[in-house]
PDB file of C-alpha atoms and ligand atoms in Angstrom:
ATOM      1  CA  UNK A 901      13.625  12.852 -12.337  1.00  0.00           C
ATOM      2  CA  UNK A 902      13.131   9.437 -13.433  1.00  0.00           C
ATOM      3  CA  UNK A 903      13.278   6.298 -11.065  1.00  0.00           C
ATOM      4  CA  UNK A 904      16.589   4.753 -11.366  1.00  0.00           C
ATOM      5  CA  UNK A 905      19.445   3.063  -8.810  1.00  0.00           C
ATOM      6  CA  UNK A 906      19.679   5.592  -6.168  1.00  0.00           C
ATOM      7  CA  UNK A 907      16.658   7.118  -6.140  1.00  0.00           C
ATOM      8  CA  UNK A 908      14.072   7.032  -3.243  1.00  0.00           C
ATOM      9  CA  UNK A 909      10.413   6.336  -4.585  1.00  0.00           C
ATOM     10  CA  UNK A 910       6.975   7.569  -2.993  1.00  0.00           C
ATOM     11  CA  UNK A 911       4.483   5.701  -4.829  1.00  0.00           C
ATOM     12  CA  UNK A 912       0.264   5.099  -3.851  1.00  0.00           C
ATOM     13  CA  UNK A 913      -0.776   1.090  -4.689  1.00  0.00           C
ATOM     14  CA  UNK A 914      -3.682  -0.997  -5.416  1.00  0.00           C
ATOM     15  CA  UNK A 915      -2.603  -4.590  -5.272  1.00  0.00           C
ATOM     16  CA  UNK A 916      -5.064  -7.303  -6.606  1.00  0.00           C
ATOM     17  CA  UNK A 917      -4.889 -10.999  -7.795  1.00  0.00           C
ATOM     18  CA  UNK A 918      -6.163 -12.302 -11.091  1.00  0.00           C
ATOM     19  CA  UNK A 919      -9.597 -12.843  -9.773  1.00  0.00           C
ATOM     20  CA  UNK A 920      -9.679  -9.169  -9.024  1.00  0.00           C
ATOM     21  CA  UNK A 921      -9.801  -9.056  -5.296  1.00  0.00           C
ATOM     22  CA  UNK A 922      -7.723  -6.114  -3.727  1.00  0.00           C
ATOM     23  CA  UNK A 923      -4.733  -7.600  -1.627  1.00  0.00           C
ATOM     24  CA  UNK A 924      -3.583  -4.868  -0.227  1.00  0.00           C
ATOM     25  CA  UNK A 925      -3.924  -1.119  -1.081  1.00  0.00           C
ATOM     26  CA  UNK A 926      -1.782   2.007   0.421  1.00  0.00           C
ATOM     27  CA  UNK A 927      -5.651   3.883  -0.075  1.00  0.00           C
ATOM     28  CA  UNK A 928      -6.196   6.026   3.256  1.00  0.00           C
ATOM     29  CA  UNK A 929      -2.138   5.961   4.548  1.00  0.00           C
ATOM     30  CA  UNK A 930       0.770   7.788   3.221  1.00  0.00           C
ATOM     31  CA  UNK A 931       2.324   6.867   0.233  1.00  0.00           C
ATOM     32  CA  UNK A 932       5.218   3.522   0.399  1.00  0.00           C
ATOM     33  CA  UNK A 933       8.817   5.220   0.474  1.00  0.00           C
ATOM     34  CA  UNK A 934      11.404   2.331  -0.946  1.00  0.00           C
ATOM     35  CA  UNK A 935      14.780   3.053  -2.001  1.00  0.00           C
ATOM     36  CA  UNK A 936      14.790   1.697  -5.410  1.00  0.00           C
ATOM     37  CA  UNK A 937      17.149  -0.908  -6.371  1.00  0.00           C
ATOM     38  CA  UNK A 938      18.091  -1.932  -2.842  1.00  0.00           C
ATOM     39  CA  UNK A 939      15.491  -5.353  -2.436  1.00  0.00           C
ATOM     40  CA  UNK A 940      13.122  -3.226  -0.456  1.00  0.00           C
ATOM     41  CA  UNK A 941      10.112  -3.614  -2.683  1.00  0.00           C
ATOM     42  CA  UNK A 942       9.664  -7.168  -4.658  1.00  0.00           C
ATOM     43  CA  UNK A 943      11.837  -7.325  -7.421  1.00  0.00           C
ATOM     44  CA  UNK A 944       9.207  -7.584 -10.217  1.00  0.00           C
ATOM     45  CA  UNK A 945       7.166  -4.230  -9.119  1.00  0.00           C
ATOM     46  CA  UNK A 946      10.932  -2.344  -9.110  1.00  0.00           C
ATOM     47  CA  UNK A 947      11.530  -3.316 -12.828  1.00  0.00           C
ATOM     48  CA  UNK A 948       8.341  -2.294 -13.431  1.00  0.00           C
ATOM     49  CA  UNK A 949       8.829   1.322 -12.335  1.00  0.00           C
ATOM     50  CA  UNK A 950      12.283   1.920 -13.452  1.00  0.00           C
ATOM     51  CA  UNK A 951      12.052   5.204 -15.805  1.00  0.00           C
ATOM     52  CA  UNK A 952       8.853   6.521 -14.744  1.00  0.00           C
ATOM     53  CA  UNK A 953       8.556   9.559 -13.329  1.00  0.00           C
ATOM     54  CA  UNK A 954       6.090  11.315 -10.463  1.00  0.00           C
ATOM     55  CA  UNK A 955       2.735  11.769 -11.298  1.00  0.00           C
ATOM     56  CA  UNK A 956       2.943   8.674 -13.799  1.00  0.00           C
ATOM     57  CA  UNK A 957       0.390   5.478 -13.574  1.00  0.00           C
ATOM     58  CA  UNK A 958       1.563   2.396 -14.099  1.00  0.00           C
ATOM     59  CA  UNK A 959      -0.039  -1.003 -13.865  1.00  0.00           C
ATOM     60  CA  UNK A 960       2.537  -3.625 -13.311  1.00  0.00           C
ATOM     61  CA  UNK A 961       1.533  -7.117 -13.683  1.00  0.00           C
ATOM     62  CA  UNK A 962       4.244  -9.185 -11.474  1.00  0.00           C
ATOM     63  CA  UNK A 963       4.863 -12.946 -12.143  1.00  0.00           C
ATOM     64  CA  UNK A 964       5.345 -15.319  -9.190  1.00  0.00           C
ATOM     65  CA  UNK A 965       8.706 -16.266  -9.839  1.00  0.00           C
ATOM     66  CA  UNK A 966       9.444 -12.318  -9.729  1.00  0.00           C
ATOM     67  CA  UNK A 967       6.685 -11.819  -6.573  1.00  0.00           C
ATOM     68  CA  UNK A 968       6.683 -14.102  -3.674  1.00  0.00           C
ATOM     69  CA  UNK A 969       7.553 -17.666  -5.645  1.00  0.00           C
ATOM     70  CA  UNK A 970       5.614 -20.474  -6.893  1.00  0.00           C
ATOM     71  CA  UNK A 971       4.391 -22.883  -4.180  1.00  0.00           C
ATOM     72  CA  UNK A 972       6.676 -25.720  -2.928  1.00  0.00           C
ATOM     73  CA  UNK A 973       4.379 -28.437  -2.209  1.00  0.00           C
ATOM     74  CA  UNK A 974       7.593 -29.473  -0.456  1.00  0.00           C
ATOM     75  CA  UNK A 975       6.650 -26.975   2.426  1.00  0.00           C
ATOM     76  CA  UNK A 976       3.364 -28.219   3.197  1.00  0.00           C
ATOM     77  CA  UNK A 977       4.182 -30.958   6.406  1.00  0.00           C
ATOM     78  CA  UNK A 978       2.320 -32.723   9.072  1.00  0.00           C
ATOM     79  CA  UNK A 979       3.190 -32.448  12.353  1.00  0.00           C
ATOM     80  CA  UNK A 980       1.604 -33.963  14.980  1.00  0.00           C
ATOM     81  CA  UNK A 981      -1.336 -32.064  17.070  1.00  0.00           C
ATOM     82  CA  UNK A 982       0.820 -32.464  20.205  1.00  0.00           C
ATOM     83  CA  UNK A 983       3.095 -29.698  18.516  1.00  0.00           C
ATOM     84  CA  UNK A 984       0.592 -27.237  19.537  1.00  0.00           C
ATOM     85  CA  UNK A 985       0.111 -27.570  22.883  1.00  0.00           C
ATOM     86  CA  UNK A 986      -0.991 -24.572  24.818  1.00  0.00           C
ATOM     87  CA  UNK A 987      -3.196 -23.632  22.202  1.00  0.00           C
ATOM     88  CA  UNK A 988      -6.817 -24.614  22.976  1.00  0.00           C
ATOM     89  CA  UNK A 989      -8.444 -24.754  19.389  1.00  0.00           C
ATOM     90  CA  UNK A 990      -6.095 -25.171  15.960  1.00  0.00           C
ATOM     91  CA  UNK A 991      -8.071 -23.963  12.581  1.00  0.00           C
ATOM     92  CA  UNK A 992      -7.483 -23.775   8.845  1.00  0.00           C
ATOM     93  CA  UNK A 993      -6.006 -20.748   8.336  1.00  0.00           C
ATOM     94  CA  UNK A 994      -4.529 -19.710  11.910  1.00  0.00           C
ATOM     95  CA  UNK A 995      -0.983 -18.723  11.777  1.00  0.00           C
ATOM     96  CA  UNK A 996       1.995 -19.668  13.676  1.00  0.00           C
ATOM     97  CA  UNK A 997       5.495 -18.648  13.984  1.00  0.00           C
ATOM     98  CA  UNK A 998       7.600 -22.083  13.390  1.00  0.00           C
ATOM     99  CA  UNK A 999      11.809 -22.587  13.213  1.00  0.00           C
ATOM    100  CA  UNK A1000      12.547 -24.259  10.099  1.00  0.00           C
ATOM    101  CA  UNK A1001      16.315 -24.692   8.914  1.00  0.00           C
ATOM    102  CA  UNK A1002      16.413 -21.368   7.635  1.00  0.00           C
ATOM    103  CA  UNK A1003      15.603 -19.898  11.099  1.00  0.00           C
ATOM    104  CA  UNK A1004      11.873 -18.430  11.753  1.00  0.00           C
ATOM    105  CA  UNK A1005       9.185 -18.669   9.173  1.00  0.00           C
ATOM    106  CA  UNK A1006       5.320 -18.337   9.150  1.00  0.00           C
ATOM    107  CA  UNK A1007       3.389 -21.798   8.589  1.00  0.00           C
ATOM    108  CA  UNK A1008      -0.653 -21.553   7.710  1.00  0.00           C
ATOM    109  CA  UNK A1009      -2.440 -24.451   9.264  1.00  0.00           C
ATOM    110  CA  UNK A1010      -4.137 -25.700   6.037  1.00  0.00           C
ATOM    111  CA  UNK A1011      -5.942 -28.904   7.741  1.00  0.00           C
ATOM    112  CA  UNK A1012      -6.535 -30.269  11.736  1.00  0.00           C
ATOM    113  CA  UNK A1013      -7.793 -33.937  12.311  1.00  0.00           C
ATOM    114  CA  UNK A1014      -7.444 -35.607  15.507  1.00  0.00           C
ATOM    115  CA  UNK A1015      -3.728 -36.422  15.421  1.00  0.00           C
ATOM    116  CA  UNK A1016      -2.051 -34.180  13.031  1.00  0.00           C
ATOM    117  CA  UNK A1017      -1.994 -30.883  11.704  1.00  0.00           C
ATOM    118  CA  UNK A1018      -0.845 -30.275   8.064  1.00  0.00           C
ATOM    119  CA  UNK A1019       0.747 -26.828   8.042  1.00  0.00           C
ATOM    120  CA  UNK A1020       1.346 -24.594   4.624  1.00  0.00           C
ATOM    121  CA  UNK A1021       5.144 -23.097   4.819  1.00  0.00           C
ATOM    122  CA  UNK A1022       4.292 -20.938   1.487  1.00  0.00           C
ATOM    123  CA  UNK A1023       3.945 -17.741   1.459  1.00  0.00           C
ATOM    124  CA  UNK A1024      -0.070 -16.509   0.906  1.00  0.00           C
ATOM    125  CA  UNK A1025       0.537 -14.956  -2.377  1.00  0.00           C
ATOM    126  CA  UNK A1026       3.089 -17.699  -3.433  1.00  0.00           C
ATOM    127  CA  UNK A1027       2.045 -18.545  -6.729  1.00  0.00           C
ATOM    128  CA  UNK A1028      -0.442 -15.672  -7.313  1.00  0.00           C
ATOM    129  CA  UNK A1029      -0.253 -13.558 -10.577  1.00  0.00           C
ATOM    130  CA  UNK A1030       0.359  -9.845  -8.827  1.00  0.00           C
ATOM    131  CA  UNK A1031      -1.456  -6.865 -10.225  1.00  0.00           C
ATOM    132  CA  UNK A1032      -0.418  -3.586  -9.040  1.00  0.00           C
ATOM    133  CA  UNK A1033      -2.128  -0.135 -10.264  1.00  0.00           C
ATOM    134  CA  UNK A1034       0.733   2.141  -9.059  1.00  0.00           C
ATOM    135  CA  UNK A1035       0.946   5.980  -8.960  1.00  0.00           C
ATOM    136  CA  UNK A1036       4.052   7.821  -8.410  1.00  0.00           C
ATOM    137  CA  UNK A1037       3.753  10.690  -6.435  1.00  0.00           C
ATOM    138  CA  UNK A1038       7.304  11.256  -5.708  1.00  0.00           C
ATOM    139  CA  UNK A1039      11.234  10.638  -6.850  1.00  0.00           C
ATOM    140  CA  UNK A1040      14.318  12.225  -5.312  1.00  0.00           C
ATOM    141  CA  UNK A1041      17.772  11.278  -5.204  1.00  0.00           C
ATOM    142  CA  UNK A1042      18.685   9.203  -1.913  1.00  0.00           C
ATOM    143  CA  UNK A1043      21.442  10.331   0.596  1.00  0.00           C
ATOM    144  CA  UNK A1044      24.761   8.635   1.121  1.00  0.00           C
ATOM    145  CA  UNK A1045      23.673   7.988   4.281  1.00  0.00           C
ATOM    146  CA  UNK A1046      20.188   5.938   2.751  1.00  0.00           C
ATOM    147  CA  UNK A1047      22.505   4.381   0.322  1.00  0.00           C
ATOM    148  CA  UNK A1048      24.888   2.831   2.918  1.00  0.00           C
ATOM    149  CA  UNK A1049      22.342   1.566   4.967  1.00  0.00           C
ATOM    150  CA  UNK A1050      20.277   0.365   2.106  1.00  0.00           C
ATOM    151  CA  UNK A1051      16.860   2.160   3.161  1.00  0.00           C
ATOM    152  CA  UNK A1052      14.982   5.375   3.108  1.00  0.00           C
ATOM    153  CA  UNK A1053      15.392   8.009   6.329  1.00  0.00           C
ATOM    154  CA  UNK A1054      12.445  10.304   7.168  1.00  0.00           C
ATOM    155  CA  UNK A1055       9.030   9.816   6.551  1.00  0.00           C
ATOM    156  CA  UNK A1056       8.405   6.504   5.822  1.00  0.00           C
ATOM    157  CA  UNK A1057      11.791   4.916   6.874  1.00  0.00           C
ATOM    158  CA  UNK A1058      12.648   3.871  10.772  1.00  0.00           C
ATOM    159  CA  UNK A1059      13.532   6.695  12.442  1.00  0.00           C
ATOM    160  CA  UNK A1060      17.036   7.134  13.790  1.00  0.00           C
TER     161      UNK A1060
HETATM  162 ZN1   ZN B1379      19.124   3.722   8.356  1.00  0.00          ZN
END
């Protein structure tokens, strides 16, 4: 069958950026299970499979705006190094949970001088070109029950 609404999608991945470095890759762990059409992959890589069958390859090359956004300089802030107290050392590219108004998100530290610490609210790949080499290696239909709760049961869903 082909991948449509209401199907549940196995699918193996390569994902790299335009300069060619591999992002992430499902190579050496079982295949990503997503229940297509329910916002459980990003939306750019679903349109891209929609029709294709198992055993097809497809390279889908994912805008930001359809991936994880362009960057919002607007989420790149300094705070002041006092903000981090308890932590003994603060580098580029540590990671810390923060509350914004939108509840919790993940800031990058991007810069530390002596008094404040500028800190990256973007996502990593926000405003990356996405490159996925995909291979579908299975499509079923999904159960009323993985329809109403909007994600796959069984192997590679939570299990309850
Ligand atoms: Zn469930």
């Amino acid at each position: 069958m082909q991948v449509a609404e209401q199907c549940v999608v196995s699918i193996h991945y390569k994902l790299t950026n335009d300069k060619g470095e591999v992002l992430d890759s499902s190579e050496g762990r079982d295949a990503l299970v997503y229940l297509h059409g329910a916002g459980n992959i990003i939306k750019g890589l679903e349109t891209g499979l929609l029709g294709k069958k198992a055993g097809d390859k497809v390279d889908v090359k994912v805008a930001p705006a359809d991936g994880y956004g362009e960057r919002d300089e607007r989420l790149i802030q300094q705070v002041p190094r006092s903000a981090f107290q308890g932590v003994d050392e603060v580098k580029p590219g540590m990671r810390f949970q923060a509350q914004g108004p939108n509840g919790a998100t993940t800031v990058t530290v991007a810069a530390v001088t002596e008094e404040n610490v500028t800190v990256d609210g973007n996502h990593l790949l926000a405003g990356e070109n996405l490159n996925f080499a995909v291979e579908i290696t299975d499509v079923r239909g999904a159960t009323p029950e993985e329809l109403e709760h909007g994600h796959v049961h069984g192997a590679g869903g939570p299990q309850h």
